[in-house]
mmCIF file of C-alpha atoms and ligand atoms in Angstrom:
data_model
loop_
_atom_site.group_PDB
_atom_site.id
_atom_site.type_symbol
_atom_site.label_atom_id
_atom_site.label_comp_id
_atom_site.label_asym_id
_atom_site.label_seq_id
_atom_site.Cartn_x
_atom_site.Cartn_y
_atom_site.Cartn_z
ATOM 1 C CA UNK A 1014 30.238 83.410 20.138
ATOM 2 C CA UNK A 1015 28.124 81.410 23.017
ATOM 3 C CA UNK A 1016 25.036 82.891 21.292
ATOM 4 C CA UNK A 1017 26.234 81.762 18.248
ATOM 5 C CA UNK A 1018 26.680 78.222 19.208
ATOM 6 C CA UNK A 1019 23.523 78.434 21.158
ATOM 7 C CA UNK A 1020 21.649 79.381 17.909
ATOM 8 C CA UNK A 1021 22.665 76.759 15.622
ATOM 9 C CA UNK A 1022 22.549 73.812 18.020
ATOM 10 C CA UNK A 1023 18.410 75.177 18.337
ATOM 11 C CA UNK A 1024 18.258 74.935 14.386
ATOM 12 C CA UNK A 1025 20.059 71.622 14.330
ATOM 13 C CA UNK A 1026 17.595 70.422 17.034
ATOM 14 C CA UNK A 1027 14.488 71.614 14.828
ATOM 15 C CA UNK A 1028 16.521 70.533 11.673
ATOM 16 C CA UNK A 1029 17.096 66.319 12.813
ATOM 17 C CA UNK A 1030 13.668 66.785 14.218
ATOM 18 C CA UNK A 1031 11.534 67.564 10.932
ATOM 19 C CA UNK A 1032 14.254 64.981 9.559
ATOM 20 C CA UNK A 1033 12.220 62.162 11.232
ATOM 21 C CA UNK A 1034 13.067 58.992 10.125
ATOM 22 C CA UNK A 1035 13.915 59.368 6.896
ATOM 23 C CA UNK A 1036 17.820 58.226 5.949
ATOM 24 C CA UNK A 1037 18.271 60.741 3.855
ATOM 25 C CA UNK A 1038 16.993 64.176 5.372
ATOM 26 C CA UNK A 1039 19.142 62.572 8.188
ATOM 27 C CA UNK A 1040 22.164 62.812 6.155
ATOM 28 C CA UNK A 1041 21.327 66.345 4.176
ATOM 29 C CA UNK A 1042 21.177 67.392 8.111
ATOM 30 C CA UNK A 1043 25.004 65.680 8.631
ATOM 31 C CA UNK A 1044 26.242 67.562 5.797
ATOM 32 C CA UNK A 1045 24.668 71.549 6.430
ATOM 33 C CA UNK A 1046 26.253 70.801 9.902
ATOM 34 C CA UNK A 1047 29.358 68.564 9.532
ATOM 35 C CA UNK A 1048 30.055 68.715 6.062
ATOM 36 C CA UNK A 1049 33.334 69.971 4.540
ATOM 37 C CA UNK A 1050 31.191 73.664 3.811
ATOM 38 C CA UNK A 1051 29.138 72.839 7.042
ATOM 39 C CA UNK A 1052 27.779 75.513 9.354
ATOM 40 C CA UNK A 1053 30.368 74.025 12.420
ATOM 41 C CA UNK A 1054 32.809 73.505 10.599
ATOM 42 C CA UNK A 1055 32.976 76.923 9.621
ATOM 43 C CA UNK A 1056 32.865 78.339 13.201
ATOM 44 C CA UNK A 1057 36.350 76.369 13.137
ATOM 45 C CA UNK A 1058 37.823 78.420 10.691
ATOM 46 C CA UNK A 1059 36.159 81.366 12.354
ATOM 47 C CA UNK A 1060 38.722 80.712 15.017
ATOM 48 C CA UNK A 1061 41.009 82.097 13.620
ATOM 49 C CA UNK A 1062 39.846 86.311 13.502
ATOM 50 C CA UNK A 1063 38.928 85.726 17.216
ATOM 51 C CA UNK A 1064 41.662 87.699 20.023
ATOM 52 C CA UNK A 1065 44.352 85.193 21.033
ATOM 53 C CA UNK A 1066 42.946 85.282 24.503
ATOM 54 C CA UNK A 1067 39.343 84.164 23.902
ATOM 55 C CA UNK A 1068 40.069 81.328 20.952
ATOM 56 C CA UNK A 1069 41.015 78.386 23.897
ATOM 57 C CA UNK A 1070 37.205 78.817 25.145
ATOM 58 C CA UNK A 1071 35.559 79.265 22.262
ATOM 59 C CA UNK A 1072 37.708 76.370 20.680
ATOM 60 C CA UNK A 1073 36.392 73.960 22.994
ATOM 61 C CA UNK A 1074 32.584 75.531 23.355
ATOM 62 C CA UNK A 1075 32.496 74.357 19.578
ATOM 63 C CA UNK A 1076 34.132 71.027 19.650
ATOM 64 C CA UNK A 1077 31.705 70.729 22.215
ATOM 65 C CA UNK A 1078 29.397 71.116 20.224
ATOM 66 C CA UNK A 1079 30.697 69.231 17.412
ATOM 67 C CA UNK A 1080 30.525 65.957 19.396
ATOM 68 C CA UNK A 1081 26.851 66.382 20.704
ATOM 69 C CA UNK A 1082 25.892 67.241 17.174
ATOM 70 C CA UNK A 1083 28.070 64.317 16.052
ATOM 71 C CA UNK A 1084 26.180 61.771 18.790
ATOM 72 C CA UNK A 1085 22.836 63.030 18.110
ATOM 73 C CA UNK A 1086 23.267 62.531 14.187
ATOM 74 C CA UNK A 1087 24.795 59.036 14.789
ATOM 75 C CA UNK A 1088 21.692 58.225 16.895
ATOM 76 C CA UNK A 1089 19.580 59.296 14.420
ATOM 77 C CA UNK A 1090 21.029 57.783 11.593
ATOM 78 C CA UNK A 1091 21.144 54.374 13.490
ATOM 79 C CA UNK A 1092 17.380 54.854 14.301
ATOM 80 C CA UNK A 1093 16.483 55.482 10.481
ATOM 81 C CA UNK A 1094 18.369 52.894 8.912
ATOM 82 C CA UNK A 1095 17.028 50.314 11.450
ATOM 83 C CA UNK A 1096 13.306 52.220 10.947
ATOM 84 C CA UNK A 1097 14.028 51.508 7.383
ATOM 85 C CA UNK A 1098 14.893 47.740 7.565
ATOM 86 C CA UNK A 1099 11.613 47.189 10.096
ATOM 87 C CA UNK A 1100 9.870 48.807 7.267
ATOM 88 C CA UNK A 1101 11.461 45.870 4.431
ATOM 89 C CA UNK A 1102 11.045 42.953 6.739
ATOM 90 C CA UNK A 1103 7.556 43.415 7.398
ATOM 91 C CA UNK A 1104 6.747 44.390 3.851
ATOM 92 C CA UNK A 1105 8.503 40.881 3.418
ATOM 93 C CA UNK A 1106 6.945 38.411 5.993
ATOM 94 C CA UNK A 1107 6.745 35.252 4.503
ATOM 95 C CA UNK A 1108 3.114 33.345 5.985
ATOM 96 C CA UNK A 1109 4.400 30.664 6.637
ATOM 97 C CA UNK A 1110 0.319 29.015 7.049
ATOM 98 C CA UNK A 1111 0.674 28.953 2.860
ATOM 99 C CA UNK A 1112 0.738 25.259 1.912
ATOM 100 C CA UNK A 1113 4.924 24.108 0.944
ATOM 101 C CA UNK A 1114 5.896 23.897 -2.681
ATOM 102 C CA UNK A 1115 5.706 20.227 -3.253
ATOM 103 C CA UNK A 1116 9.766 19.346 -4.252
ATOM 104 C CA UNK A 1117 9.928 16.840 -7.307
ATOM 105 C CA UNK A 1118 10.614 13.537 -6.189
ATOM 106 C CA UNK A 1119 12.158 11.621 -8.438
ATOM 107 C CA UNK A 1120 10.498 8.128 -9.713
ATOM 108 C CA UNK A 1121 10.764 4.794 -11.178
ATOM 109 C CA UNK A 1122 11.649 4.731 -14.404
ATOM 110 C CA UNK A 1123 8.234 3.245 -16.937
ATOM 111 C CA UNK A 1124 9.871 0.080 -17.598
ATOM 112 C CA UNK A 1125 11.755 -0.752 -13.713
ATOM 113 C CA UNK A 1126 7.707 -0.251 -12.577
ATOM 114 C CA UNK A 1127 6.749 -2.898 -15.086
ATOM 115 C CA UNK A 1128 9.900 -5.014 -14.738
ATOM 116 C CA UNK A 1129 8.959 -5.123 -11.000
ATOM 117 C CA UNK A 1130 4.978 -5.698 -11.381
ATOM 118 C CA UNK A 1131 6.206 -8.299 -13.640
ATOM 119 C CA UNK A 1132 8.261 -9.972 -11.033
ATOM 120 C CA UNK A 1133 5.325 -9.336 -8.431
ATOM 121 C CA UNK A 1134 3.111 -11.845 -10.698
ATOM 122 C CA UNK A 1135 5.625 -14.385 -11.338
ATOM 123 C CA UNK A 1136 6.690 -14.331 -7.594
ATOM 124 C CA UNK A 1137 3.411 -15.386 -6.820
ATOM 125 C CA UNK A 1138 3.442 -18.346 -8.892
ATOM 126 C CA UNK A 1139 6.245 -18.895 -7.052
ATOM 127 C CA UNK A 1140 9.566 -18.727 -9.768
ATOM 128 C CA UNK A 1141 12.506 -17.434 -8.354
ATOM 129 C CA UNK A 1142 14.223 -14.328 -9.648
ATOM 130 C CA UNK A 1143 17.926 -15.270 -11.460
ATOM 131 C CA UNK A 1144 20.448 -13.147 -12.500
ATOM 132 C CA UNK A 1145 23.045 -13.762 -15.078
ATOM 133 C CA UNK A 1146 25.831 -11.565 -17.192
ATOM 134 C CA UNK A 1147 25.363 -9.473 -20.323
ATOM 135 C CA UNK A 1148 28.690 -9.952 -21.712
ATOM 136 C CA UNK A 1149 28.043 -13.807 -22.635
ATOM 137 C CA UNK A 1150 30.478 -16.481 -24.164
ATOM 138 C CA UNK A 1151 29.144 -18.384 -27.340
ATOM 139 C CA UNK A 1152 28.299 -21.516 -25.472
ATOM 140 C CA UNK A 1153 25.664 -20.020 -23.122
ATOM 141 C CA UNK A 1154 24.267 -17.419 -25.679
ATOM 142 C CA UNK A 1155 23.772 -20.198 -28.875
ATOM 143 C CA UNK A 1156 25.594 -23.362 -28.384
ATOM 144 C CA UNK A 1157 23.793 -24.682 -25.387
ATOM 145 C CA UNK A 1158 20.318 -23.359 -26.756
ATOM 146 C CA UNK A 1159 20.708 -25.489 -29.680
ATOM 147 C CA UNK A 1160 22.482 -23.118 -32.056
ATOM 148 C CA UNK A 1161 25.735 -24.946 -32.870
ATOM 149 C CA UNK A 1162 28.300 -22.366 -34.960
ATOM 150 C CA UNK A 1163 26.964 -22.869 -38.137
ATOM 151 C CA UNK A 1164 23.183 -23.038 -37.389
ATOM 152 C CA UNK A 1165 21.171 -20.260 -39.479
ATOM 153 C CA UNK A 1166 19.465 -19.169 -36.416
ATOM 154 C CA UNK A 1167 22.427 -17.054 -35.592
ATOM 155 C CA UNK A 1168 22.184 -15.212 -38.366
ATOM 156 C CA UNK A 1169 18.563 -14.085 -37.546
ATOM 157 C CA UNK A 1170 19.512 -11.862 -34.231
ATOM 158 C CA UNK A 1171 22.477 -9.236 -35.217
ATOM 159 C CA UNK A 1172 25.191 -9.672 -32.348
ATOM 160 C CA UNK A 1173 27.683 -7.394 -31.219
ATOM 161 C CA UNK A 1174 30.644 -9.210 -31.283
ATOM 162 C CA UNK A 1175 33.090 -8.230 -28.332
ATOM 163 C CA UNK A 1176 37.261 -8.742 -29.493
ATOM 164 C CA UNK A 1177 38.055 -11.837 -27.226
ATOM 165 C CA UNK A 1178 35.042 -13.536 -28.995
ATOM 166 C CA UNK A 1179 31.995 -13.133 -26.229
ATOM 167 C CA UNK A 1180 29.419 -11.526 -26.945
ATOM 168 C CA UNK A 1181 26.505 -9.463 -25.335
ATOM 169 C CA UNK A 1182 23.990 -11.484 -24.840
ATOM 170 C CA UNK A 1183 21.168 -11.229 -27.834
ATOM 171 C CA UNK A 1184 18.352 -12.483 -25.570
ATOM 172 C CA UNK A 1185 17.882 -13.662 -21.974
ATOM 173 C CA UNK A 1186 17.386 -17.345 -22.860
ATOM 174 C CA UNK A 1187 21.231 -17.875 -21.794
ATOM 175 C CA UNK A 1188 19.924 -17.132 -18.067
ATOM 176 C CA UNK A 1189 17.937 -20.879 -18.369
ATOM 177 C CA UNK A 1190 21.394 -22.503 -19.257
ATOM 178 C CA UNK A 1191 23.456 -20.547 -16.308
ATOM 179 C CA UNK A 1192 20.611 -21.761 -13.862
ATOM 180 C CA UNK A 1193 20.234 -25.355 -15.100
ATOM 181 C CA UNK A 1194 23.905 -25.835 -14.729
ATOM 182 C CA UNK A 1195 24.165 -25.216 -11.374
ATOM 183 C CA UNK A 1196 20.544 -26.558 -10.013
ATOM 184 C CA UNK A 1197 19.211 -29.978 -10.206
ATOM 185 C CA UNK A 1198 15.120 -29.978 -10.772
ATOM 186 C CA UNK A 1199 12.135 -28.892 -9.958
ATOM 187 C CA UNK A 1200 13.182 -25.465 -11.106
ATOM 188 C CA UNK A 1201 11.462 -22.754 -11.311
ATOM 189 C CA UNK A 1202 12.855 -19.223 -12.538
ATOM 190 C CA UNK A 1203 12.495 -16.077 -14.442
ATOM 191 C CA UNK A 1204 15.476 -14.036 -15.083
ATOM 192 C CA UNK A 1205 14.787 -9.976 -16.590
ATOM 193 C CA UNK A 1206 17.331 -7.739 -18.138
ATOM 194 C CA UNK A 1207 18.857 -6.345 -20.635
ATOM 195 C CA UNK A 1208 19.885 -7.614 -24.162
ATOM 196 C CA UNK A 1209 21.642 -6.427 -27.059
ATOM 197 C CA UNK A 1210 20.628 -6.390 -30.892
ATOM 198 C CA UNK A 1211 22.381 -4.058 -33.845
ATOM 199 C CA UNK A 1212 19.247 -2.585 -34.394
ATOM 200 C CA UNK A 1213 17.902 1.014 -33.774
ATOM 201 C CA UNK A 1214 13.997 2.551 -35.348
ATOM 202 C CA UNK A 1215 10.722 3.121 -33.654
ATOM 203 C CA UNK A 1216 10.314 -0.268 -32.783
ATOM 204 C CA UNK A 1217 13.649 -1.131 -31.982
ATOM 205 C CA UNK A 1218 16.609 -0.320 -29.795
ATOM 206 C CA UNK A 1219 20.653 -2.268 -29.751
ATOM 207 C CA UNK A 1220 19.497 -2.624 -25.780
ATOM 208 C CA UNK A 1221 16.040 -3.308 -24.819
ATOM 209 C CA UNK A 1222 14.774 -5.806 -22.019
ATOM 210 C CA UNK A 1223 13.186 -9.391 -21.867
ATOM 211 C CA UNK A 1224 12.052 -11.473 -19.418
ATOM 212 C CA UNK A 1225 12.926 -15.024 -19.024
ATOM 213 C CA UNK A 1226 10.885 -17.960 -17.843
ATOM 214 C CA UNK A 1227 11.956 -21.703 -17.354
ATOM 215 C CA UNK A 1228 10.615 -24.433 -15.460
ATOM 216 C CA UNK A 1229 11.767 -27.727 -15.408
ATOM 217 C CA UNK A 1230 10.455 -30.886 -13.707
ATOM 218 C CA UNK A 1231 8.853 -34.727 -14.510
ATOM 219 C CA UNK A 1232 5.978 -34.530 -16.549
ATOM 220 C CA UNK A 1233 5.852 -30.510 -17.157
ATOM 221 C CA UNK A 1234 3.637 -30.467 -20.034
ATOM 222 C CA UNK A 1235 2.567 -28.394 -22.719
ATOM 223 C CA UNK A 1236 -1.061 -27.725 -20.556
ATOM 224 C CA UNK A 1237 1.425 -26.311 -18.043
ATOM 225 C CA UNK A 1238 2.700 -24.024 -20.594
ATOM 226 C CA UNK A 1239 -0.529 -22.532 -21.340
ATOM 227 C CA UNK A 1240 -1.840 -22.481 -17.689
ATOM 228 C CA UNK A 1241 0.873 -20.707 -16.812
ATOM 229 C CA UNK A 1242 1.031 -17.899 -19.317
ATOM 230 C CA UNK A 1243 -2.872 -17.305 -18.741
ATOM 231 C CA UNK A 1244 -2.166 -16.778 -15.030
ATOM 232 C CA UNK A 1245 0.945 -14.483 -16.020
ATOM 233 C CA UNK A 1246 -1.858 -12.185 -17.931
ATOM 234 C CA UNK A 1247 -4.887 -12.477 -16.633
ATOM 235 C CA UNK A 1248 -2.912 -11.575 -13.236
ATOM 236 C CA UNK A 1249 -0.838 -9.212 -14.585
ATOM 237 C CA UNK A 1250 -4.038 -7.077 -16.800
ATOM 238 C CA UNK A 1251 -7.251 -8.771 -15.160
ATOM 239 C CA UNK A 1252 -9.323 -11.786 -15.906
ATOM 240 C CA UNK A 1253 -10.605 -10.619 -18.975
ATOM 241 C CA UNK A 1254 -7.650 -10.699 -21.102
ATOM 242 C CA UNK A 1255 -7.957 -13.777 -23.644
ATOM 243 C CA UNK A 1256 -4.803 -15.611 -24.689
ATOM 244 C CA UNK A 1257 -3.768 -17.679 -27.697
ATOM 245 C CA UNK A 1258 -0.639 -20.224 -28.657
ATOM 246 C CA UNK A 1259 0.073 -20.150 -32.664
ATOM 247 C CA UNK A 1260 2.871 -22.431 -33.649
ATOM 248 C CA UNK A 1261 6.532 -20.998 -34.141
ATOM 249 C CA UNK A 1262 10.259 -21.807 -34.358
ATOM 250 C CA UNK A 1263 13.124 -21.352 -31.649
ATOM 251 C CA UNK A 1264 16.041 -23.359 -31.946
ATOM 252 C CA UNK A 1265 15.992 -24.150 -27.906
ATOM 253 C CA UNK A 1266 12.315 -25.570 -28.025
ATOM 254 C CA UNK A 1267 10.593 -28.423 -29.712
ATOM 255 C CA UNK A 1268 7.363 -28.128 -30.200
ATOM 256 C CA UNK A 1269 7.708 -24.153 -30.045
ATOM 257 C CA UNK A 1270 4.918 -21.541 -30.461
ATOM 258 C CA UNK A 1271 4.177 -17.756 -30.002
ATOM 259 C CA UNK A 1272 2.158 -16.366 -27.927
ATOM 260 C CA UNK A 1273 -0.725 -13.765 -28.392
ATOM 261 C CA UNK A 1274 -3.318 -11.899 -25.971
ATOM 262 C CA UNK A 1275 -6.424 -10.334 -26.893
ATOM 263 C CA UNK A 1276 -5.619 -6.551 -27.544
ATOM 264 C CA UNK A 1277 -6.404 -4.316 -24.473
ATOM 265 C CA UNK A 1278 -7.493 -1.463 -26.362
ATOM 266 C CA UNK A 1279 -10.597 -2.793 -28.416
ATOM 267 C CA UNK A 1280 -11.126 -5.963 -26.474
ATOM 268 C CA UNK A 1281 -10.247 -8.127 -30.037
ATOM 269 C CA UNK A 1282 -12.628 -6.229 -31.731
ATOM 270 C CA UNK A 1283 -9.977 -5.353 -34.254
ATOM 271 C CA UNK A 1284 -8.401 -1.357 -33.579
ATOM 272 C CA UNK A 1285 -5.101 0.253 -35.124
ATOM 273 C CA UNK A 1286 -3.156 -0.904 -32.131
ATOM 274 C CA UNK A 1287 -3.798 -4.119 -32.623
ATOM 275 C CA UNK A 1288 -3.602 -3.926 -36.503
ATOM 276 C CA UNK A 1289 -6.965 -5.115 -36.744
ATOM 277 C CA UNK A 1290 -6.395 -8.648 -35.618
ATOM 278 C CA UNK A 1291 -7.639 -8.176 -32.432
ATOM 279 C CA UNK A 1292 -4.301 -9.898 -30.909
ATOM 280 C CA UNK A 1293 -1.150 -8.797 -29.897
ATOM 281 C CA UNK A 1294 1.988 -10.404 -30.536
ATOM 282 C CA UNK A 1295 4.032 -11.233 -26.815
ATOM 283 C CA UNK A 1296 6.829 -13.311 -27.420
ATOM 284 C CA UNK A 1297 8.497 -16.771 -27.736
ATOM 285 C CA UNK A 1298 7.603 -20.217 -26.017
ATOM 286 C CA UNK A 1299 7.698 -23.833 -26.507
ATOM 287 C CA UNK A 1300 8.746 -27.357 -24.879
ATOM 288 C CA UNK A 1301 12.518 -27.191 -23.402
ATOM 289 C CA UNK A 1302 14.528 -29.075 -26.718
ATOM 290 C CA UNK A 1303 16.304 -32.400 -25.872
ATOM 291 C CA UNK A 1304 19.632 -31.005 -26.738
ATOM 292 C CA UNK A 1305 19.312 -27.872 -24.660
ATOM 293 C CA UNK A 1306 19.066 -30.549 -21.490
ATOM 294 C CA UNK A 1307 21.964 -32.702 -22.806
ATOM 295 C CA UNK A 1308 23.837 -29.710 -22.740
ATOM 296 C CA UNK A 1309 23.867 -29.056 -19.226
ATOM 297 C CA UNK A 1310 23.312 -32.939 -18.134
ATOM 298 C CA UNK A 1311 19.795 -33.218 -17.153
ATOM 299 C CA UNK A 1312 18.177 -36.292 -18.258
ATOM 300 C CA UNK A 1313 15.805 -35.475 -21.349
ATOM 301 C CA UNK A 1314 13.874 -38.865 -20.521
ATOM 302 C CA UNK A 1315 12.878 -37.870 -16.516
ATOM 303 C CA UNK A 1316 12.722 -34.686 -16.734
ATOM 304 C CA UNK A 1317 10.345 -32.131 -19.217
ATOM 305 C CA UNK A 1318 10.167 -28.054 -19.038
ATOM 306 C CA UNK A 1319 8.545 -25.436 -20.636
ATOM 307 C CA UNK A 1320 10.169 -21.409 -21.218
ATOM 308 C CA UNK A 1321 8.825 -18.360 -22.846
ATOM 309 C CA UNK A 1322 10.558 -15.000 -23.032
ATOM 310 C CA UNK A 1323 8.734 -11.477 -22.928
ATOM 311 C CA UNK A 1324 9.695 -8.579 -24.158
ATOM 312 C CA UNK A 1325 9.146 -5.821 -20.789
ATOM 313 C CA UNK A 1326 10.112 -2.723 -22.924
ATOM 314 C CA UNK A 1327 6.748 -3.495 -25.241
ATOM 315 C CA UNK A 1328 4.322 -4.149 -22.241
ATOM 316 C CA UNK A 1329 5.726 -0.813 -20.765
ATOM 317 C CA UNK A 1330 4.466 0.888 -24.075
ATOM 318 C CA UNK A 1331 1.682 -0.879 -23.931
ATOM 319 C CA UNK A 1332 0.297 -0.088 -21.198
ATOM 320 C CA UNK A 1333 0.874 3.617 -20.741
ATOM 321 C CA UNK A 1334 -0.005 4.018 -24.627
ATOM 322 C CA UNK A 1335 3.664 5.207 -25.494
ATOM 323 C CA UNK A 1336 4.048 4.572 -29.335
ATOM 324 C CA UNK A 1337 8.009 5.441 -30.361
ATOM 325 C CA UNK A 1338 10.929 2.952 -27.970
ATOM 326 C CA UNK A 1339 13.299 5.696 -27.915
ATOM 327 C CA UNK A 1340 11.367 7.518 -26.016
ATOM 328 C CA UNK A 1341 11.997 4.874 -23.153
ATOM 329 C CA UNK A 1342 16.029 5.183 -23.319
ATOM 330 C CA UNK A 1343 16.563 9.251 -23.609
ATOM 331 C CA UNK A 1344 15.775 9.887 -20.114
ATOM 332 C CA UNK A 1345 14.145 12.961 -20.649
ATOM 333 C CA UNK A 1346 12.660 14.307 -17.460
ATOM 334 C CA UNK A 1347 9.923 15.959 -19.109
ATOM 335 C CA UNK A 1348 8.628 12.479 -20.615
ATOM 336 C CA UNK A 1349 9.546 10.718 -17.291
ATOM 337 C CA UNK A 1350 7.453 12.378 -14.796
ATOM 338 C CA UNK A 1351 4.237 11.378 -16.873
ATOM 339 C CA UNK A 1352 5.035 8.233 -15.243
ATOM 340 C CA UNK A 1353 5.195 8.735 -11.631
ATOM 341 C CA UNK A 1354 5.374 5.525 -9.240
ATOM 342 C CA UNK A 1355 2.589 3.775 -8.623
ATOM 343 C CA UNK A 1356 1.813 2.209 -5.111
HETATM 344 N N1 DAH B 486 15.019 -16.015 -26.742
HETATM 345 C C1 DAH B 486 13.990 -15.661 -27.684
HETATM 346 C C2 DAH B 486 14.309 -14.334 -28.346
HETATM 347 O O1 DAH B 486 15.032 -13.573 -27.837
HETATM 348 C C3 DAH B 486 12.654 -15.567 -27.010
HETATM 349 C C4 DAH B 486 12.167 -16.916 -26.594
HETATM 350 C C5 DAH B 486 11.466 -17.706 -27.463
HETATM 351 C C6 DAH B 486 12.459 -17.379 -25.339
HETATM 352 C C7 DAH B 486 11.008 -18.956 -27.109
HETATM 353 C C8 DAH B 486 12.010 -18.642 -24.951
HETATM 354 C C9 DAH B 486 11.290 -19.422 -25.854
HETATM 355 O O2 DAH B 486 12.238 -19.132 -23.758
HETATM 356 O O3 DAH B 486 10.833 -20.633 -25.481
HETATM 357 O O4 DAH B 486 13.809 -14.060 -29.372
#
């Protein structure tokens, strides 16, 4: 029996040695030895046919055995497996000397990054920036800008009618009434945000966003007018731009005109963008109407003012070349990062 014993712990050795590292020798090892048909575990059963007198010593020469096998296996399947993983994590090493992914950031949406180089003009011409509410009662949004109930100008903007009789507000002019009721001149203000028409095509949206401008004073003058909107463009696109007054109608002004500059993209040579005219079409001005100051109860005969409005969502498009206005209000990340902040 001792010989026995002696002679399969020498093949074992030579066995777990030619195993090496490899998990899975290691385990075909485990089984010849260990397993339920395994070499020891036979020598159990072996027991058995052996005299009475010898099986005690023989018994424990082989569990004896059993546990060194046992150890040494253990050891050398802890010593693969961790072989093994050594093996993975170096295959694996991440250098970290390769230059970062660059996360998104997010940005400022096309028309905030106008709104706000917008604001950076005006603030140097030093207006103040006002604020005032989108849900608007009648009296700010038509009645105090000349537009008593059954004047045809109301018909001209489609409003969305709330139940208890406001509304939200068609255009931003009602921001001129909210300030001149609760400052006394010289006042000077812009006020941008969002307004509401029923409308929806290429060219336009129910919400889309103007920009307000009012000043008020004694003897604010037409010249002033003008002088002021060629400073708003030529600081807003560069001294070149050209700019032009053609008479027009608004309710709250008297005289009122609109306001063109020369088209960026041919110079006023005449392109598609510009429909051949050479101009393009800004927005709304004129002289502040009588009846717009007696409505908040500032002396038409002292005092004199000028206001234009803007429309930001078109001289977004403009300038990055964007030709459909939905396009501005889906929010679609792929169209938004075109437009990442500028400094
Ligand atoms: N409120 C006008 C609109 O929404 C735009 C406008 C025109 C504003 C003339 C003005 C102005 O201040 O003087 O169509």
């Amino acid at each position: 029996m001792q010989s026995t014993l002696q002679k399969i712990e020498r093949e074992f050795e030579a066995a777990l040695a030619s195993a090496g590292a490899d998990p899975k020798v290691v385990d075909e090892v485990r089984v010849r030895y260990l397993g339920r048909k395994g070499e020891i575990t036979g020598l159990m059963k072996q027991l058995r046919e052996l005299p009475k007198d010898q099986r005690k010593e023989a018994g424990q020469a082989i569990n004896r055995l059993k546990r060194s096998v046992q150890e040494r296996l253990e050891n050398a399947i802890a010593a693969a497996s961790s072989a093994q993983r050594d093996a993975a994590l170096a295959g694996e090493r991440a250098d970290v000397t390769l230059p970062p992914l660059r996360p998104w950031a997010g940005s400022l949406h096309p028309v905030t990054q106008t709104r706000r180089e917008l604001e950076r003009v005006f603030r140097d011409l030093g207006f103040t920036i006002e604020d005032g509410p989108e849900v608007e009662d009648d009296f700010h949004n038509f009645q105090a800008l000349n537009m008593p109930p059954d004047h045809p100008a109301r018909d001209a903007t489609d409003t969305f009618y709330l139940a208890d009789g406001n509304v939200l507000r068609t255009h931003t002019s009602p921001v001129q009434i909210r300030t001149m009721e609760t400052r006394r001149p010289p006042i000077k203000m812009i006020c941008p945000g969002r307004v509401y028409r029923r409308d929806l095509d290429a060219t336009h949206l129910p919400m889309f966003h103007q920009l307000e401008a009012l000043v008020v004073g004694e003897a604010v003058s037409m010249a002033d007018l003008k002088g002021t909107l060629e400073a708003l463009w030529t600081g807003f696109y560069g001294a070149e731009i050209r700019m032009r007054l053609r008479p027009g109608y608004f309710p709250f002004v008297e005289p009122g005109c609109e306001y063109d500059i020369s088209c960026r993209v041919c110079g006023g040579d005449g392109c598609r963008v510009c429909k051949r005219s050479g101009w393009i079409e800004l927005g709304g001005a004129g002289m502040v109407h009588p009846a717009v100051f007696e409505a908040v109860g500032i002396d038409p005969q002292r005092y004199s003012g000028f206001a234009f409005g803007l429309g930001i969502d078109r001289i977004a498009m403009m300038r990055h070349g964007i030709d459909d206005l939905r396009l501005l209000m889906e929010n679609d990340v792929r169209f938004l990062r075109q437009f990442p902040e500028q400094p």
